[in-house]
Short mmCIF file of C-alpha atoms and ligand atoms in Angstrom, two decimals:
data_model
loop_
_atom_site.label_atom_id
_atom_site.label_comp_id
_atom_site.label_asym_id
_atom_site.label_seq_id
_atom_site.Cartn_x
_atom_site.Cartn_y
_atom_site.Cartn_z
CA MET A 387 119.62 116.93 92.56
CA PHE A 388 120.42 118.21 88.70
CA THR A 389 118.73 121.38 88.68
CA ALA A 390 121.63 123.72 90.07
CA LEU A 391 123.64 122.69 87.01
CA GLU A 392 124.41 125.10 84.50
CA LYS A 393 123.81 123.34 80.66
CA ALA A 394 127.61 122.61 79.97
CA GLU A 395 127.31 120.42 83.41
CA PHE A 396 124.18 119.33 82.84
CA ASP A 397 125.20 117.70 79.18
CA ILE A 398 128.51 115.97 81.21
CA VAL A 399 126.26 114.13 83.41
CA VAL A 400 123.90 112.91 80.40
CA ASN A 401 126.81 111.78 78.35
CA ALA A 402 128.33 109.84 81.73
CA ILE A 403 124.80 108.23 82.45
CA GLU A 404 124.92 104.59 81.72
CA GLU A 405 121.59 102.65 81.19
CA ILE A 406 121.17 98.98 83.27
CA LYS A 407 118.42 96.95 82.89
CA GLY A 408 117.60 94.18 85.12
CA SER A 409 114.47 92.02 87.10
CA ALA A 410 112.52 92.04 89.88
CA GLY A 411 114.01 90.57 92.66
CA GLU A 412 117.37 91.65 92.37
CA CYS A 413 119.65 93.57 95.33
CA ILE A 414 120.46 97.37 93.52
CA ILE A 415 121.79 98.81 96.71
CA LYS A 416 123.05 96.58 99.74
CA GLU A 417 123.12 97.75 102.85
CA GLY A 418 126.79 98.77 104.98
CA ASP A 419 128.64 98.37 101.20
CA GLN A 420 131.04 101.37 100.01
CA GLY A 421 129.29 102.51 97.04
CA ASP A 422 130.62 104.43 94.17
CA CYS A 423 127.30 105.58 92.00
CA MET A 424 124.14 106.78 92.16
CA TYR A 425 121.24 105.60 90.49
CA VAL A 426 118.17 107.56 89.01
CA LEU A 427 114.78 104.99 88.32
CA GLU A 428 114.00 105.62 84.78
CA ASP A 429 111.08 102.84 84.75
CA GLY A 430 109.70 100.08 87.52
CA GLU A 431 109.42 100.12 91.72
CA LEU A 432 111.57 99.71 94.12
CA GLY A 433 111.68 99.08 97.82
CA CYS A 434 113.89 100.45 100.04
CA THR A 435 114.94 99.17 103.58
CA LYS A 436 116.77 99.45 106.55
CA VAL A 437 118.64 97.71 109.81
CA PHE A 438 117.73 100.30 112.39
CA MET A 439 119.11 97.47 115.35
CA PRO A 440 121.40 94.74 114.25
CA GLY A 441 119.56 91.83 114.34
CA THR A 442 116.31 92.39 113.92
CA ASP A 443 114.07 92.74 110.43
CA PRO A 444 114.72 95.45 107.99
CA THR A 445 111.91 98.38 108.02
CA HIS A 446 110.62 99.11 104.70
CA LEU A 447 111.51 102.79 104.44
CA LYS A 448 109.97 103.70 100.60
CA VAL A 449 108.70 102.27 97.36
CA TYR A 450 110.55 104.11 94.46
CA ALA A 451 108.89 105.43 91.38
CA PRO A 452 110.08 105.91 88.22
CA GLY A 453 111.72 110.06 88.33
CA GLU A 454 113.85 109.42 91.48
CA GLY A 455 116.96 109.22 92.57
CA PHE A 456 118.66 106.80 95.15
CA GLY A 457 122.21 106.02 95.88
CA GLU A 458 123.66 109.94 96.29
CA LEU A 459 124.09 109.38 100.74
CA ALA A 460 126.95 107.36 100.14
CA LEU A 461 128.57 109.44 97.66
CA LEU A 462 127.82 112.71 99.38
CA TYR A 463 129.20 111.76 102.99
CA ASN A 464 131.50 109.46 101.86
CA ALA A 465 130.06 106.66 104.35
CA PRO A 466 128.60 102.95 103.42
CA ARG A 467 125.12 102.83 102.16
CA ALA A 468 122.29 103.66 104.30
CA ALA A 469 119.62 101.44 103.20
CA THR A 470 118.81 98.31 100.75
CA ILE A 471 117.15 98.85 97.60
CA THR A 472 115.53 96.15 96.14
CA ALA A 473 114.01 95.64 92.67
CA LYS A 474 110.13 95.02 93.33
CA THR A 475 109.53 94.78 89.20
CA ASP A 476 112.24 94.83 85.82
CA TYR A 477 113.18 97.35 85.60
CA VAL A 478 115.50 100.00 84.31
CA ILE A 479 118.01 102.86 85.89
CA TRP A 480 120.27 105.03 84.97
CA LYS A 481 123.93 104.79 86.82
CA LEU A 482 126.06 107.23 87.49
CA ASP A 483 129.75 107.14 88.46
CA ARG A 484 131.52 108.73 91.54
CA ASP A 485 134.18 110.63 90.08
CA THR A 486 131.15 112.52 87.69
CA PHE A 487 128.94 113.10 90.33
CA ASN A 488 132.21 114.61 92.63
CA HIS A 489 133.37 117.00 89.57
CA ILE A 490 129.82 118.27 89.30
CA VAL A 491 126.94 117.60 90.99
CA LYS A 492 128.65 116.91 94.57
CA ASP A 493 129.68 120.66 95.41
CA ALA A 494 126.24 122.33 94.72
CA ALA A 495 123.99 119.88 95.54
CA SER A 496 125.93 119.54 99.43
CA LYS A 497 125.66 123.24 100.23
CA LYS A 498 121.81 123.44 98.69
CA ARG A 499 120.80 120.55 101.38
CA GLU A 500 123.05 122.15 104.34
CA LYS A 501 121.53 125.56 103.01
CA TYR A 502 118.39 124.49 103.76
CA ASP A 503 118.30 121.87 106.42
CA ASN A 504 117.94 123.47 109.78
CA PHE A 505 115.26 125.91 107.97
CA LEU A 506 112.94 123.54 106.70
CA ALA A 507 113.91 121.11 110.28
CA SER A 508 111.96 124.03 111.94
CA VAL A 509 109.14 124.49 109.20
CA ASP A 510 105.54 123.03 112.15
CA ILE A 511 104.10 121.53 108.77
CA LEU A 512 107.46 119.46 108.59
CA LYS A 513 108.36 118.38 111.43
CA SER A 514 106.69 115.17 111.32
CA MET A 515 108.51 114.48 108.11
CA ASP A 516 111.34 111.57 108.02
CA PRO A 517 114.63 113.22 107.99
CA TYR A 518 116.22 111.96 105.16
CA GLU A 519 113.00 112.57 103.25
CA ARG A 520 112.69 116.55 104.45
CA SER A 521 116.18 116.84 103.67
CA LYS A 522 115.45 115.89 99.96
CA LEU A 523 113.25 118.86 99.80
CA GLY A 524 116.69 120.62 99.90
CA ASP A 525 117.13 119.53 96.51
CA ALA A 526 113.81 120.25 94.70
CA VAL A 527 113.23 123.99 96.38
CA LYS A 528 113.63 126.84 94.10
CA GLU A 529 114.49 130.23 95.92
CA GLN A 530 112.46 133.50 94.84
CA LYS A 531 112.80 136.84 96.21
CA TYR A 532 109.65 139.22 96.02
CA LYS A 533 109.17 143.38 96.73
CA LYS A 534 106.61 144.91 99.40
CA GLY A 535 103.59 144.45 97.37
CA GLU A 536 104.22 141.75 94.95
CA PHE A 537 101.52 139.16 94.90
CA VAL A 538 103.10 135.61 95.23
CA ILE A 539 100.03 134.49 93.93
CA THR A 540 96.88 136.14 92.43
CA GLU A 541 93.61 134.64 93.22
CA GLY A 542 91.49 133.22 89.99
CA ASP A 543 94.90 131.86 88.19
CA GLU A 544 95.45 128.45 87.70
CA GLY A 545 98.37 127.37 90.21
CA SER A 546 100.24 124.72 90.19
CA THR A 547 103.69 125.66 92.98
CA PHE A 548 103.80 125.28 96.48
CA PHE A 549 105.29 128.08 98.80
CA LEU A 550 107.11 128.60 102.00
CA ILE A 551 108.23 131.46 103.53
CA SER A 552 111.75 131.44 104.65
CA GLU A 553 112.17 135.49 104.76
CA GLY A 554 109.28 138.24 105.26
CA THR A 555 105.79 138.59 105.73
CA CYS A 556 103.01 138.28 103.40
CA GLU A 557 99.07 138.74 104.09
CA ALA A 558 96.66 136.23 102.03
CA THR A 559 93.66 138.55 100.68
CA LYS A 560 90.10 137.16 99.46
CA ASN A 561 87.04 138.75 96.80
CA LEU A 562 84.10 138.26 99.29
CA GLY A 563 82.11 140.49 97.09
CA GLY A 564 82.51 143.41 98.70
CA ALA A 565 84.29 146.70 96.33
CA GLU A 566 88.01 145.41 97.61
CA PRO A 567 89.27 141.35 98.37
CA GLN A 568 89.41 141.56 101.94
CA LYS A 569 92.42 140.30 104.54
CA VAL A 570 92.03 136.60 105.89
CA LYS A 571 95.33 135.64 106.92
CA ASP A 572 98.53 136.70 108.11
CA TYR A 573 102.17 134.93 107.20
CA THR A 574 105.47 134.86 108.50
CA LYS A 575 108.57 132.76 108.31
CA GLY A 576 108.07 129.43 108.34
CA ASP A 577 104.72 129.20 107.26
CA TYR A 578 103.47 128.05 104.02
CA PHE A 579 100.18 128.59 101.11
CA GLY A 580 99.67 127.61 97.41
CA GLU A 581 98.95 124.24 98.62
CA ARG A 582 94.74 124.21 97.99
CA ALA A 583 95.02 124.54 94.32
CA LEU A 584 97.11 121.59 94.15
CA LEU A 585 95.01 119.22 96.24
CA THR A 586 92.18 120.30 94.78
CA SER A 587 92.65 121.15 91.39
CA GLU A 588 90.84 124.72 91.95
CA PHE A 589 91.68 127.45 90.83
CA ARG A 590 93.49 129.89 92.94
CA ALA A 591 91.28 130.65 96.46
CA ALA A 592 93.41 133.71 97.49
CA ASN A 593 95.58 136.75 96.63
CA ILE A 594 98.83 136.42 98.76
CA ILE A 595 100.76 139.97 98.98
CA VAL A 596 104.11 140.34 100.43
CA THR A 597 104.09 142.64 103.39
CA SER A 598 107.55 143.49 104.46
CA ASP A 599 110.28 144.91 102.87
CA GLU A 600 111.32 141.93 100.90
CA ALA A 601 110.04 138.02 101.25
CA VAL A 602 111.82 135.17 100.10
CA CYS A 603 109.84 131.91 99.16
CA LEU A 604 110.78 128.55 98.65
CA SER A 605 108.87 126.99 95.66
CA LEU A 606 108.05 123.32 94.99
CA GLU A 607 106.39 122.30 91.88
CA LYS A 608 103.63 120.04 91.72
CA LYS A 609 105.20 116.82 90.78
CA THR A 610 107.56 117.32 93.64
CA PHE A 611 105.15 118.61 95.77
CA ASP A 612 103.18 115.01 95.23
CA ARG A 613 106.13 112.93 95.64
CA LEU A 614 107.72 114.89 98.86
CA LEU A 615 105.09 116.43 100.72
CA GLY A 616 102.33 113.44 99.38
CA SER A 617 102.51 111.78 103.23
CA LEU A 618 101.31 115.41 104.74
CA ASP A 619 98.57 115.26 102.82
CA ASP A 620 95.83 114.67 105.30
CA ILE A 621 97.64 117.50 108.18
CA LEU A 622 96.97 119.78 104.37
CA LYS A 623 93.67 119.05 104.00
CA ARG A 624 92.50 118.85 108.06
CA ASN A 625 94.14 122.43 107.76
CA MET A 626 92.38 123.84 104.82
CA GLU A 627 88.82 123.07 107.02
CA GLN A 628 90.27 126.71 108.35
CA TYR A 629 89.62 128.84 105.26
CA HIS A 630 85.16 127.53 104.89
CA LYS A 631 84.93 130.70 107.54
CA TYR A 632 85.29 132.53 104.59
CA THR A 633 82.98 131.90 101.87
CA LYS A 634 82.80 134.65 98.80
CA GLU A 635 79.02 135.69 98.46
P1 LIG B 1064 122.84 105.67 99.86
O1 LIG B 1064 123.37 105.24 101.67
O2 LIG B 1064 124.20 105.95 99.07
O3 LIG B 1064 122.18 103.63 99.79
C1 LIG B 1064 121.11 103.66 100.20
C2 LIG B 1064 120.35 104.86 99.61
O4 LIG B 1064 118.47 104.59 99.93
C3 LIG B 1064 120.35 106.20 100.20
O5 LIG B 1064 121.70 106.77 99.11
C4 LIG B 1064 119.24 106.86 99.86
O6 LIG B 1064 118.94 107.24 98.57
C5 LIG B 1064 118.45 105.76 99.94
N1 LIG B 1064 117.57 106.21 100.94
C6 LIG B 1064 116.05 106.25 101.26
N2 LIG B 1064 115.32 106.65 102.31
C7 LIG B 1064 116.24 106.77 103.13
C8 LIG B 1064 116.85 106.82 104.81
N3 LIG B 1064 115.19 107.20 105.17
N4 LIG B 1064 117.75 107.09 105.41
C9 LIG B 1064 118.24 106.90 104.52
N5 LIG B 1064 118.97 106.47 102.85
C10 LIG B 1064 117.53 106.27 102.47
P1 LIG B 1065 95.62 127.96 96.60
O1 LIG B 1065 94.63 128.18 96.49
O2 LIG B 1065 96.33 127.14 95.91
O3 LIG B 1065 96.53 129.89 96.64
C1 LIG B 1065 95.99 130.90 97.34
C2 LIG B 1065 96.15 130.66 98.89
O4 LIG B 1065 96.15 130.96 99.49
C3 LIG B 1065 95.70 129.14 99.42
O5 LIG B 1065 96.20 127.82 98.69
C4 LIG B 1065 96.07 129.15 100.46
O6 LIG B 1065 97.00 128.54 100.85
C5 LIG B 1065 95.70 130.76 100.70
N1 LIG B 1065 95.01 130.92 101.93
C6 LIG B 1065 94.80 131.41 102.82
N2 LIG B 1065 93.20 131.46 103.63
C7 LIG B 1065 92.66 131.37 102.46
C8 LIG B 1065 90.88 131.33 102.06
N3 LIG B 1065 90.28 132.10 103.47
N4 LIG B 1065 90.50 130.54 101.91
C9 LIG B 1065 91.37 129.91 100.50
N5 LIG B 1065 92.71 130.16 100.31
C10 LIG B 1065 93.33 130.72 101.71
#
């Protein structure tokens, strides 16, 4: 959410942040309340629940780990708090007030979410994700543009980035023991690659080369990939089995 900020804006946000320490069991945000700030968790563990039907028990949505932000929805959309956030352990959080958020963060953050929401919802691999979690991917992705023939990934390199194609086409080639690397896969808009190095901690297993005049890829760093796409681990690993038919001699 803060990645789009210029240095001067970032400094204003840092100066406005207030550190709050609290104890296990405390309710930090209550569903339905008015919200006048957002938070980032520095230390501890928080649980998030939501009542989907009035009169029923709350549903557990997620556990927050350090580095994650929450409480931004009420500020982005001037809406009541959409969920309840309770401390599972003693905690330290950073609080950012509504005025600073509105002046510095809101426009860029809501534009970025809106810009990517429709595209991300159309990506096959992301369809099973909770829509709220998916919209948070929009905060985290970085857009990179490439020209025809450029290597997005080079086989044998170390890799810490995951990619989705938002425009254009690419191909994967792989060294299979012959004189030249051979084409093993085509990619188009909505496809992903670069997951293998992140999931296996091995070197890049193929080249990814742009085949259209231009291509635009959305990239996610490993830390964000683990945090936001952790729930897709099983699907990604299952899909990786298709690579087994290509083995280096
Ligand atoms: P806000 O509505 O301001 O306060 C509750 C917070 O819970 C919300 O912002 C989000 O940051 C967070 N949250 C986590 N998961 C969800 C979800 N599935 N739906 C809505 N809010 C969620
Ligand atoms: P990674 O190894 O991180 O970087 C190269 C990517 O190419 C890889 O992840 C896969 O996403 C993709 N790929 C396509 N075909 C293959 C293949 N046959 N073997 C391994 N990776 C492949």
